[in-house]
mmCIF file of C-alpha atoms in Angstrom:
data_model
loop_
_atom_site.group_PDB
_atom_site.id
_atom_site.type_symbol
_atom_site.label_atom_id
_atom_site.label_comp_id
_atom_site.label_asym_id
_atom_site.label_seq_id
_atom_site.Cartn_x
_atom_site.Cartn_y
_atom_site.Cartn_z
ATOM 1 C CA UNK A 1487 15.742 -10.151 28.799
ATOM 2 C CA UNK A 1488 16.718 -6.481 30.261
ATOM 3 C CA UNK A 1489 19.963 -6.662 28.734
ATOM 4 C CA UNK A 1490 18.493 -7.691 25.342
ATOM 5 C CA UNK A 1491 15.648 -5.107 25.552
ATOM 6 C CA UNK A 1492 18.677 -2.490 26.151
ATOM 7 C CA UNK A 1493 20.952 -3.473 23.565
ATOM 8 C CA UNK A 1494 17.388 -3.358 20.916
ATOM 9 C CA UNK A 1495 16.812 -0.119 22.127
ATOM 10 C CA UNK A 1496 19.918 2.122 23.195
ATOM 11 C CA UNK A 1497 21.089 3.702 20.469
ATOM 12 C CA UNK A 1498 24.547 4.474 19.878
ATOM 13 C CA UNK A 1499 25.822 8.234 19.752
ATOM 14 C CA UNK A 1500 27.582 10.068 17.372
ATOM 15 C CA UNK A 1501 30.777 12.448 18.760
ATOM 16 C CA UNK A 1502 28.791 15.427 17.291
ATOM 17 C CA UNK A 1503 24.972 16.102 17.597
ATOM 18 C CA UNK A 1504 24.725 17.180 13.515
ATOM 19 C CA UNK A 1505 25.864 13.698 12.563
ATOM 20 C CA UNK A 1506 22.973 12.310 14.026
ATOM 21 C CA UNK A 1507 20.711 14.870 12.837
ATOM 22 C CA UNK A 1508 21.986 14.259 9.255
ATOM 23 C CA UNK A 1509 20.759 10.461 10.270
ATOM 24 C CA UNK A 1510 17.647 11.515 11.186
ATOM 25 C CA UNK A 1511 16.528 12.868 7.096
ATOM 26 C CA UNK A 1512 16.486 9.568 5.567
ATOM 27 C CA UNK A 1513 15.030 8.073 8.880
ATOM 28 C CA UNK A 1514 12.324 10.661 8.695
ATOM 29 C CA UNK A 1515 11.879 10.718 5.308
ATOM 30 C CA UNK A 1516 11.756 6.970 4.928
ATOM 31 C CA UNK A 1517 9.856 6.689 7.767
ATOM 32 C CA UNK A 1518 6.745 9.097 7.128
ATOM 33 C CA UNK A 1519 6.954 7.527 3.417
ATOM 34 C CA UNK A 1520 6.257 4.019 4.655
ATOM 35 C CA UNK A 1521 3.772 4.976 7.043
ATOM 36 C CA UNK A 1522 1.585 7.601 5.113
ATOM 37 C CA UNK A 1523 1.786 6.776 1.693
ATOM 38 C CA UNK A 1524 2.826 3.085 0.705
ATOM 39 C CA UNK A 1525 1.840 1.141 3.973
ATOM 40 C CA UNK A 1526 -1.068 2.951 4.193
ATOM 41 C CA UNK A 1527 -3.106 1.698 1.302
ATOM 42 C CA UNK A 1528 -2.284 -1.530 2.629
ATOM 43 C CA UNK A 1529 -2.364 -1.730 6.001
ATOM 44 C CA UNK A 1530 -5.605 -0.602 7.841
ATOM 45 C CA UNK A 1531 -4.353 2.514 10.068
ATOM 46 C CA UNK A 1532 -6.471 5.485 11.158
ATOM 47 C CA UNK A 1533 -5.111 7.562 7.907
ATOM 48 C CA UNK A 1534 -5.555 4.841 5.588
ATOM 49 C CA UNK A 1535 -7.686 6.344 2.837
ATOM 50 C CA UNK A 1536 -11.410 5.902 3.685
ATOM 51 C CA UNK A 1537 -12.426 4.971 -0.143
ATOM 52 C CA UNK A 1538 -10.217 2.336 1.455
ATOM 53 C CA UNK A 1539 -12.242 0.529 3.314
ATOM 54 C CA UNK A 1540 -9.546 -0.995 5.399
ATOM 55 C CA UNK A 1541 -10.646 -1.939 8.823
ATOM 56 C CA UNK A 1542 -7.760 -1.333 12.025
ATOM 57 C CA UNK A 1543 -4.565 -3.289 11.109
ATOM 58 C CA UNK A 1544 -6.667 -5.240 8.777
ATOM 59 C CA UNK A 1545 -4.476 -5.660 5.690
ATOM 60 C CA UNK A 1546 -5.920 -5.015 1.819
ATOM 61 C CA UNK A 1547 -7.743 -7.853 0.233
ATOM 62 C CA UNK A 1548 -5.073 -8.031 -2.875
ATOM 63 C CA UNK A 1549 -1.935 -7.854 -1.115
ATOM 64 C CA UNK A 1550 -2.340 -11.692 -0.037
ATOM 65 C CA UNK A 1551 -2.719 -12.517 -4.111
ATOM 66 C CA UNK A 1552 0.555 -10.492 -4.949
ATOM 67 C CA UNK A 1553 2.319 -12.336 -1.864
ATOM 68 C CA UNK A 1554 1.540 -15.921 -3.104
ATOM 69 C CA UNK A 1555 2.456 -15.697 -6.533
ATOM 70 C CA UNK A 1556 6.195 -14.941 -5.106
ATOM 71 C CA UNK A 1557 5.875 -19.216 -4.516
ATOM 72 C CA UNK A 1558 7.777 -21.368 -2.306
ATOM 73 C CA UNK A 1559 6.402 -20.199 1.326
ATOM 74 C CA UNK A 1560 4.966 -17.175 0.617
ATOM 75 C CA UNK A 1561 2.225 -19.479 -1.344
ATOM 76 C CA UNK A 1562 1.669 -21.647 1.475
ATOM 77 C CA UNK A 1563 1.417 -18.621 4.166
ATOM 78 C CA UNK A 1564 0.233 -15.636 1.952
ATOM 79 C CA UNK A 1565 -2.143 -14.070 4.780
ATOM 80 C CA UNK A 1566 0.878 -14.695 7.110
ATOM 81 C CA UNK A 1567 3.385 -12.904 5.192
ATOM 82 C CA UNK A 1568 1.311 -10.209 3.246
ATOM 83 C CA UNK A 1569 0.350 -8.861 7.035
ATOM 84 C CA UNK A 1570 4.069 -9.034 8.737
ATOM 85 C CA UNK A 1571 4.843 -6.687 5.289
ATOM 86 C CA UNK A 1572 2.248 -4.671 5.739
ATOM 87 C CA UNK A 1573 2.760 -4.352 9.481
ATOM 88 C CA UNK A 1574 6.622 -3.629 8.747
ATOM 89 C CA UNK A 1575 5.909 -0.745 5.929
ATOM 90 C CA UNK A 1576 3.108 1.159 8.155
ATOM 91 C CA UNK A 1577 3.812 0.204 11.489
ATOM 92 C CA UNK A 1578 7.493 -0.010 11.224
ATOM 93 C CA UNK A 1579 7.660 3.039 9.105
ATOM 94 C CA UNK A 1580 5.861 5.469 12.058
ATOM 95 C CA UNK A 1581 8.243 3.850 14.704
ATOM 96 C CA UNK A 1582 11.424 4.223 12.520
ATOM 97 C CA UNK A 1583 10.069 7.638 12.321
ATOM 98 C CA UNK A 1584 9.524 7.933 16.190
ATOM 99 C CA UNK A 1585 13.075 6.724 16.736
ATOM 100 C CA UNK A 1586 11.490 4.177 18.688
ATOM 101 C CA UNK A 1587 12.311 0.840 18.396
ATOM 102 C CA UNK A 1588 14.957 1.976 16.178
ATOM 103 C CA UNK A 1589 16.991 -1.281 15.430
ATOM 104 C CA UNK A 1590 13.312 -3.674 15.434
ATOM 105 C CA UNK A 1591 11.213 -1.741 12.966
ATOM 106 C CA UNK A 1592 14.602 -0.885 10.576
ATOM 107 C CA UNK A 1593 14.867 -5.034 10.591
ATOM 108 C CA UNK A 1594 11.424 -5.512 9.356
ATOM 109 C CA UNK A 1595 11.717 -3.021 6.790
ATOM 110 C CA UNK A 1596 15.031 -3.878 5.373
ATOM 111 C CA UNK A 1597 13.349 -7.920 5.556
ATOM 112 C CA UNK A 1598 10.025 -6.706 3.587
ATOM 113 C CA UNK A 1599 12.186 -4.669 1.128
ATOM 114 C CA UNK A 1600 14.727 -7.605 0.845
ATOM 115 C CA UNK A 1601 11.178 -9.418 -0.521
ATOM 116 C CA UNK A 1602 9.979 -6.945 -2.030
ATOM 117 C CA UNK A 1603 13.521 -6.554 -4.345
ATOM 118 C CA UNK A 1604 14.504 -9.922 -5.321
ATOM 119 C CA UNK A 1605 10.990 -12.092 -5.210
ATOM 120 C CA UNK A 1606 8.685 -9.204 -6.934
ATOM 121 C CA UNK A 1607 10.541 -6.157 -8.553
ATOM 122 C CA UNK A 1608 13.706 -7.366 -10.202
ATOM 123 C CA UNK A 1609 12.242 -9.433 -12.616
ATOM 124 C CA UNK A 1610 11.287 -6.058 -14.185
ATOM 125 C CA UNK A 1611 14.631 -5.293 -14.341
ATOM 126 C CA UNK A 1612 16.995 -3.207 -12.111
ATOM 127 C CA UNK A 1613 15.282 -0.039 -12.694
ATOM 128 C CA UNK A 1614 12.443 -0.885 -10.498
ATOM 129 C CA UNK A 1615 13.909 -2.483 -7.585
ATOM 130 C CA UNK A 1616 15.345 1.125 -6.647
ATOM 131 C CA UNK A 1617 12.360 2.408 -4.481
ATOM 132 C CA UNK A 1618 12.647 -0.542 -2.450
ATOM 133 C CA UNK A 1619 16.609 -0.644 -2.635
ATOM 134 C CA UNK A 1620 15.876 3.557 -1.151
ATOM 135 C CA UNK A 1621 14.103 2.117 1.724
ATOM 136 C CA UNK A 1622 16.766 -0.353 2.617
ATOM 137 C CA UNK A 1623 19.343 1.638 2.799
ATOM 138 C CA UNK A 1624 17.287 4.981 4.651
ATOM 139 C CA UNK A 1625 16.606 1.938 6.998
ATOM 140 C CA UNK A 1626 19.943 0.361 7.294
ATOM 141 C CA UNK A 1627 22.097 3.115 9.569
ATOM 142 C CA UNK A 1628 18.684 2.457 12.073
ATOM 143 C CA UNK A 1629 19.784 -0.985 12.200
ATOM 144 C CA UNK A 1630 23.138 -0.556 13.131
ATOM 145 C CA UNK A 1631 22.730 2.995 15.531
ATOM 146 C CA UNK A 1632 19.239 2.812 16.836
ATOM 147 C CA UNK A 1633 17.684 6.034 17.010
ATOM 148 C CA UNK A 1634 21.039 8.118 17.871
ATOM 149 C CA UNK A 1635 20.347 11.427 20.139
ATOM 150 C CA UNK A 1636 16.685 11.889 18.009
ATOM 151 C CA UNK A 1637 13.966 9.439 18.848
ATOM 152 C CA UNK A 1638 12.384 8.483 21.243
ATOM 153 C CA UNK A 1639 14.927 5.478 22.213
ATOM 154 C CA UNK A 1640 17.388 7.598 23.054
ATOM 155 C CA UNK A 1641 14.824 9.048 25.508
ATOM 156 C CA UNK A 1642 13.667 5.576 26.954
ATOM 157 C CA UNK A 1643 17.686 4.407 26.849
ATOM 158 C CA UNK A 1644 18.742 7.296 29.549
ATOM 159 C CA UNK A 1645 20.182 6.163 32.268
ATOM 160 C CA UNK A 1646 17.322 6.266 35.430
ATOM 161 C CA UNK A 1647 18.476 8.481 38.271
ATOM 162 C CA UNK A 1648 18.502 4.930 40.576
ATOM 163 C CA UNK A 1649 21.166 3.788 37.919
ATOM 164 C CA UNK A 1650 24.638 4.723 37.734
ATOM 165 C CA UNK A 1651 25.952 6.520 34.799
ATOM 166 C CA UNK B 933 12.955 -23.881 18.751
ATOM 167 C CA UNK B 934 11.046 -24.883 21.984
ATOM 168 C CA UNK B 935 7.272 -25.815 22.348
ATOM 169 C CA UNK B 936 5.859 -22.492 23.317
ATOM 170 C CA UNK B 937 7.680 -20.342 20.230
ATOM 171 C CA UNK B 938 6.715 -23.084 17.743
ATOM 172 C CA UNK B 939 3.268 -22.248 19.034
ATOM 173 C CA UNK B 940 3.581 -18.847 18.993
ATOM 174 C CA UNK B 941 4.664 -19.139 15.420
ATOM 175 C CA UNK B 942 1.910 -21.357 14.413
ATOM 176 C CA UNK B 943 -1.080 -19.414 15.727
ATOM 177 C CA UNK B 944 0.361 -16.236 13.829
ATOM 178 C CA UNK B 945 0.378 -18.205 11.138
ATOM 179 C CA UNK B 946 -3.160 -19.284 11.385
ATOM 180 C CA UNK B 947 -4.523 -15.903 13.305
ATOM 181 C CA UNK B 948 -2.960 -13.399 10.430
ATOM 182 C CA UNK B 949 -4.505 -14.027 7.338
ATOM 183 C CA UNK B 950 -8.078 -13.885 9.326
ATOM 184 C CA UNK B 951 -6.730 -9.799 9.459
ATOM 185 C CA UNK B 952 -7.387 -9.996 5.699
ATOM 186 C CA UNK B 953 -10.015 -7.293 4.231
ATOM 187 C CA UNK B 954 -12.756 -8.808 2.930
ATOM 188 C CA UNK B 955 -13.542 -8.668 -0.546
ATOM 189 C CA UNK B 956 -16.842 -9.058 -2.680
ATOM 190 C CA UNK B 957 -17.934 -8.915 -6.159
ATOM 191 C CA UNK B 958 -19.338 -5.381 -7.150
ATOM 192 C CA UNK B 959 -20.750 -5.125 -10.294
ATOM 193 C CA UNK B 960 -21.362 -1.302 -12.312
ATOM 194 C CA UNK B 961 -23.451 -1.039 -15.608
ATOM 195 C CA UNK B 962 -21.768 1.714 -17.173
ATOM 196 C CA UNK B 963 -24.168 3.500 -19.821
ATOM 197 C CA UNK B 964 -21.898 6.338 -21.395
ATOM 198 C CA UNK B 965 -23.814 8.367 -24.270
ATOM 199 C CA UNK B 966 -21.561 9.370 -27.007
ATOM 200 C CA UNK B 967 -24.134 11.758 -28.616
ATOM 201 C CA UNK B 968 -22.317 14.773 -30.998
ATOM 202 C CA UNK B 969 -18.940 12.944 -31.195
ATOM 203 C CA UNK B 970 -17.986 12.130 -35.082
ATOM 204 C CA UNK B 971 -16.867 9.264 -36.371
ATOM 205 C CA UNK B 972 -17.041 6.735 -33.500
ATOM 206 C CA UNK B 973 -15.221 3.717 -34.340
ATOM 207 C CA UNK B 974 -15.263 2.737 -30.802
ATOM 208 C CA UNK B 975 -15.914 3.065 -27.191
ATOM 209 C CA UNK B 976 -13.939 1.745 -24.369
ATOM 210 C CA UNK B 977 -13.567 1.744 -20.729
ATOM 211 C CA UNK B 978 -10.318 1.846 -18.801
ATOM 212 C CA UNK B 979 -9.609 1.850 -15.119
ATOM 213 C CA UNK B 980 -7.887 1.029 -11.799
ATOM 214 C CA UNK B 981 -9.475 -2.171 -10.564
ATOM 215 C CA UNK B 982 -9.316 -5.309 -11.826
ATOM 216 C CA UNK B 983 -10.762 -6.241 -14.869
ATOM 217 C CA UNK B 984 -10.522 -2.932 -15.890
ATOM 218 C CA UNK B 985 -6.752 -1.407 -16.600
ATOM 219 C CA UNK B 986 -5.802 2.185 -17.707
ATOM 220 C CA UNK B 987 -3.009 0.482 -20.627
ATOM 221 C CA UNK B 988 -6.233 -1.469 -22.622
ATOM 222 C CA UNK B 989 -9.636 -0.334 -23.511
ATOM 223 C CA UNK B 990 -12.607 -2.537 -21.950
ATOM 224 C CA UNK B 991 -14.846 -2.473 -25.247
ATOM 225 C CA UNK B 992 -18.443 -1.046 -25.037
ATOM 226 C CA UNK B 993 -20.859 -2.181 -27.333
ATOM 227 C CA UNK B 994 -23.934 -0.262 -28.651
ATOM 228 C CA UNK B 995 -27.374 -0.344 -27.121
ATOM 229 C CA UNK B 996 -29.614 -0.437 -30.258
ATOM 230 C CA UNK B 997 -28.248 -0.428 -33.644
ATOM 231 C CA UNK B 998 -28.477 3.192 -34.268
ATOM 232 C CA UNK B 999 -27.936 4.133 -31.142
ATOM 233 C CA UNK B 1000 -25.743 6.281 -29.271
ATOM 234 C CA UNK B 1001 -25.866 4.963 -26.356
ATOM 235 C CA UNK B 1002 -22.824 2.276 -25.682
ATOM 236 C CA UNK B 1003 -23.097 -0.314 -22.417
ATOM 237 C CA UNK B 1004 -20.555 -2.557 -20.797
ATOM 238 C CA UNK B 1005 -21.011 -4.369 -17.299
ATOM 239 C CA UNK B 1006 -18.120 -5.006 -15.132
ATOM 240 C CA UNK B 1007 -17.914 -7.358 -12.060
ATOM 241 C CA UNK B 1008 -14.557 -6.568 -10.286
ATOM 242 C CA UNK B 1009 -13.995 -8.495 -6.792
ATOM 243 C CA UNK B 1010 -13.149 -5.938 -4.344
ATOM 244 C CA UNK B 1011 -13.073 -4.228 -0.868
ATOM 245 C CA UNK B 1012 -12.765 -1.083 -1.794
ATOM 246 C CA UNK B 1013 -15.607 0.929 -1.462
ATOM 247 C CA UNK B 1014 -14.859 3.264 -4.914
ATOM 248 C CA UNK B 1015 -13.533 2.389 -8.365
ATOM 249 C CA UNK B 1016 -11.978 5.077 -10.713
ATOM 250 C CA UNK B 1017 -12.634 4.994 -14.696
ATOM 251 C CA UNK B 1018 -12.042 7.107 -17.930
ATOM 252 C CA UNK B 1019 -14.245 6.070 -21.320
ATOM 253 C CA UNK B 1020 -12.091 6.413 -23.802
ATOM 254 C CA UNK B 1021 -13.485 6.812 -27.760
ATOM 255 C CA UNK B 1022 -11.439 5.598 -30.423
ATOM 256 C CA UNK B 1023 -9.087 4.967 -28.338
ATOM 257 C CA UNK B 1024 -8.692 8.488 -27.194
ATOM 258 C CA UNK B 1025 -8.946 9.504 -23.499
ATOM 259 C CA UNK B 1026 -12.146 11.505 -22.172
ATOM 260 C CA UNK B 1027 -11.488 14.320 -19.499
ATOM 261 C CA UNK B 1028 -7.789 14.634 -20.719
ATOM 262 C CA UNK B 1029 -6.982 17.608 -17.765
ATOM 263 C CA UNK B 1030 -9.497 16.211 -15.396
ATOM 264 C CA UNK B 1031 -9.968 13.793 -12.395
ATOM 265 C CA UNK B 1032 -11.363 10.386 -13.331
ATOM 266 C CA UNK B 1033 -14.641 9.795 -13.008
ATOM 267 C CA UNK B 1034 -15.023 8.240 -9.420
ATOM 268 C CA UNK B 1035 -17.719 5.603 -8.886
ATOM 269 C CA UNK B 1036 -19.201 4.269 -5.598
ATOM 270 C CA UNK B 1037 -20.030 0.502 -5.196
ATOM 271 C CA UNK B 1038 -23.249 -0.504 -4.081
ATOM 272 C CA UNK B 1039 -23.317 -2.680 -1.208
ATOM 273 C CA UNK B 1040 -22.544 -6.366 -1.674
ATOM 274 C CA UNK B 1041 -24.516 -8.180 -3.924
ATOM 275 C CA UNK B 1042 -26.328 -5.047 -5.252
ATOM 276 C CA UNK B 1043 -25.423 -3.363 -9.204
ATOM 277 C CA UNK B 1044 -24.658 0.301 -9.599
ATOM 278 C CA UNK B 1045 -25.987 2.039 -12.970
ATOM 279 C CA UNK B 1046 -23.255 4.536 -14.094
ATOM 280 C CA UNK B 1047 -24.684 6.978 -16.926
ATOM 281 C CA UNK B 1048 -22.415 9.313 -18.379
ATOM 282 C CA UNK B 1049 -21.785 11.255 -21.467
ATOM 283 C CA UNK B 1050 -18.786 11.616 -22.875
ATOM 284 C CA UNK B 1051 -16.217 13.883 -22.200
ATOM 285 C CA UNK B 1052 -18.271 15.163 -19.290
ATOM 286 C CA UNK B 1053 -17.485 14.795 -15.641
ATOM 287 C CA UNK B 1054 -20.213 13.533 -13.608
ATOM 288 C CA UNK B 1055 -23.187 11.108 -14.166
ATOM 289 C CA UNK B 1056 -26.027 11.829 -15.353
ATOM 290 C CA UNK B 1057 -29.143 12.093 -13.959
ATOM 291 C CA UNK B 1058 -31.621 8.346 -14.726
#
């Protein structure tokens, strides 16, 4: 379970400290877009907008209708899924931002945006599956490198001074 | 897939959509007073929540024969707590360089009155 926990979380390092900082814009950027603006109208969160209405990780009352007309499972679970996207856009999006997490919260967002592309946005042609394609990829170097030397996993991953180096 | 993760995965299954915001009918009269405008042919409504859209007019109809004064009454099932319309007139947008007109629902169950003239922000007084 450790050993799991520590490959989810230790991120892997760059030789040089402005590679991972050039990793960090589209984390950041991705990151506070997901968890300010789009996840936020849909996903109940202390900055949600108030005309909102949207009670604490309570998700918005149309979301579940836009989910189930994808068909197949996401009609027979559309509470189920329209929450876990939710969840992974505003939730997911502050922790990608964080750097915490890193490799777990890029996962859920490149999974939502997978959805989002090919069951809702591409039958209205290529054009439009681009904002979601932009989130999949600003998510997809957090998949593979964690957090690098600028999140908060990188923090967490440091060796303890009990553990050798 | 043991016992206890099949579990796990059903009772997100079943817990999740009870995380769902509620959502109720709200119903608006909208009055909008077209008073000093030439030639109306006529009046819609567009907006953001369903019925309503911002690409097709929601037609108005007149209150008396002569009158002025066009009504429409919209039901939209919602949980937001505000709804945002233009009136449009012959198909041509009110408040071109302006916000849109922002209404508050009443509380579930209850109707809202909106009165408004045309082309200015704000409602008007009953």
């Amino acid at each position: 379970m450790v050993r799991l926990l520590r490959f989810l979380v230790e991120p892997l390092v760059l030789p040089r400290w402005w590679q991972d900082a050039l990793l960090l814009l589209p984390r950041l950027v991705c990151g506070y877009l997901l968890a300010f603006e789009f996840g936020a109208v849909k996903f109940g969160l202390p900055w949600s907008p108030p005309d909102h209405s949207l009670g604490l990780f309570e998700v918005a009352f149309w979301f579940p209708g836009d989910v189930a007309s994808y068909g197949g499972l996401f009609a027979v679970l559309p509470g189920f899924f329209a929450w876990m996207g939710a969840f992974s856009e505003a939730v997911g999006g502050l922790l990608l931002a964080l750097g915490l997490g890193t490799r777990v919260s890029a996962f859920l967002i490149i999974c939502t945006m997978l959805v989002a592309i090919f069951m809702q946005q591409i039958q209205q042609g290529m054009w439009n599956t681009l904002p979601a394609a932009g989130f999949l990829w600003a998510a997809l170097p957090g998949l593979v490198l964690g957090s690098g030397r600028f999140g908060l996993d990188y923090i967490l991953a440091k060796p303890r001074r009990h553990e050798h180096v | 897939m043991n016992t206890s993760r099949l579990s796990l995965w059903l009772s997100l299954g079943f817990l999740l959509p009870a995380c769902v915001q509620p959502a109720h009918n709200k119903t608006v009269v909208y009055l909008l007073d077209v008073r000093g405008i030439p030639n109306v042919q006529q009046v819609g409504l567009r907006g953001r929540d369903n019925p309503l859209s911002w690409d097709q007019d929601l037609p108005l109809t007149p209150v008396g024969n002569d009158s002025s004064l066009y009504r429409t009454v919209v039901t939209t099932r919602t949980g937001y707590l505000v709804t945002e319309v233009k009136f449009t007139v012959n198909g041509e947008f009110e408040l071109q360089q302006a916000d849109n007109r922002r209404i508050a629902f009443g509380a579930p169950g209850d109707t809202v009155v909106y009165r408004a003239r045309f082309n200015v922000a704000g409602s008007l007084k009953p």
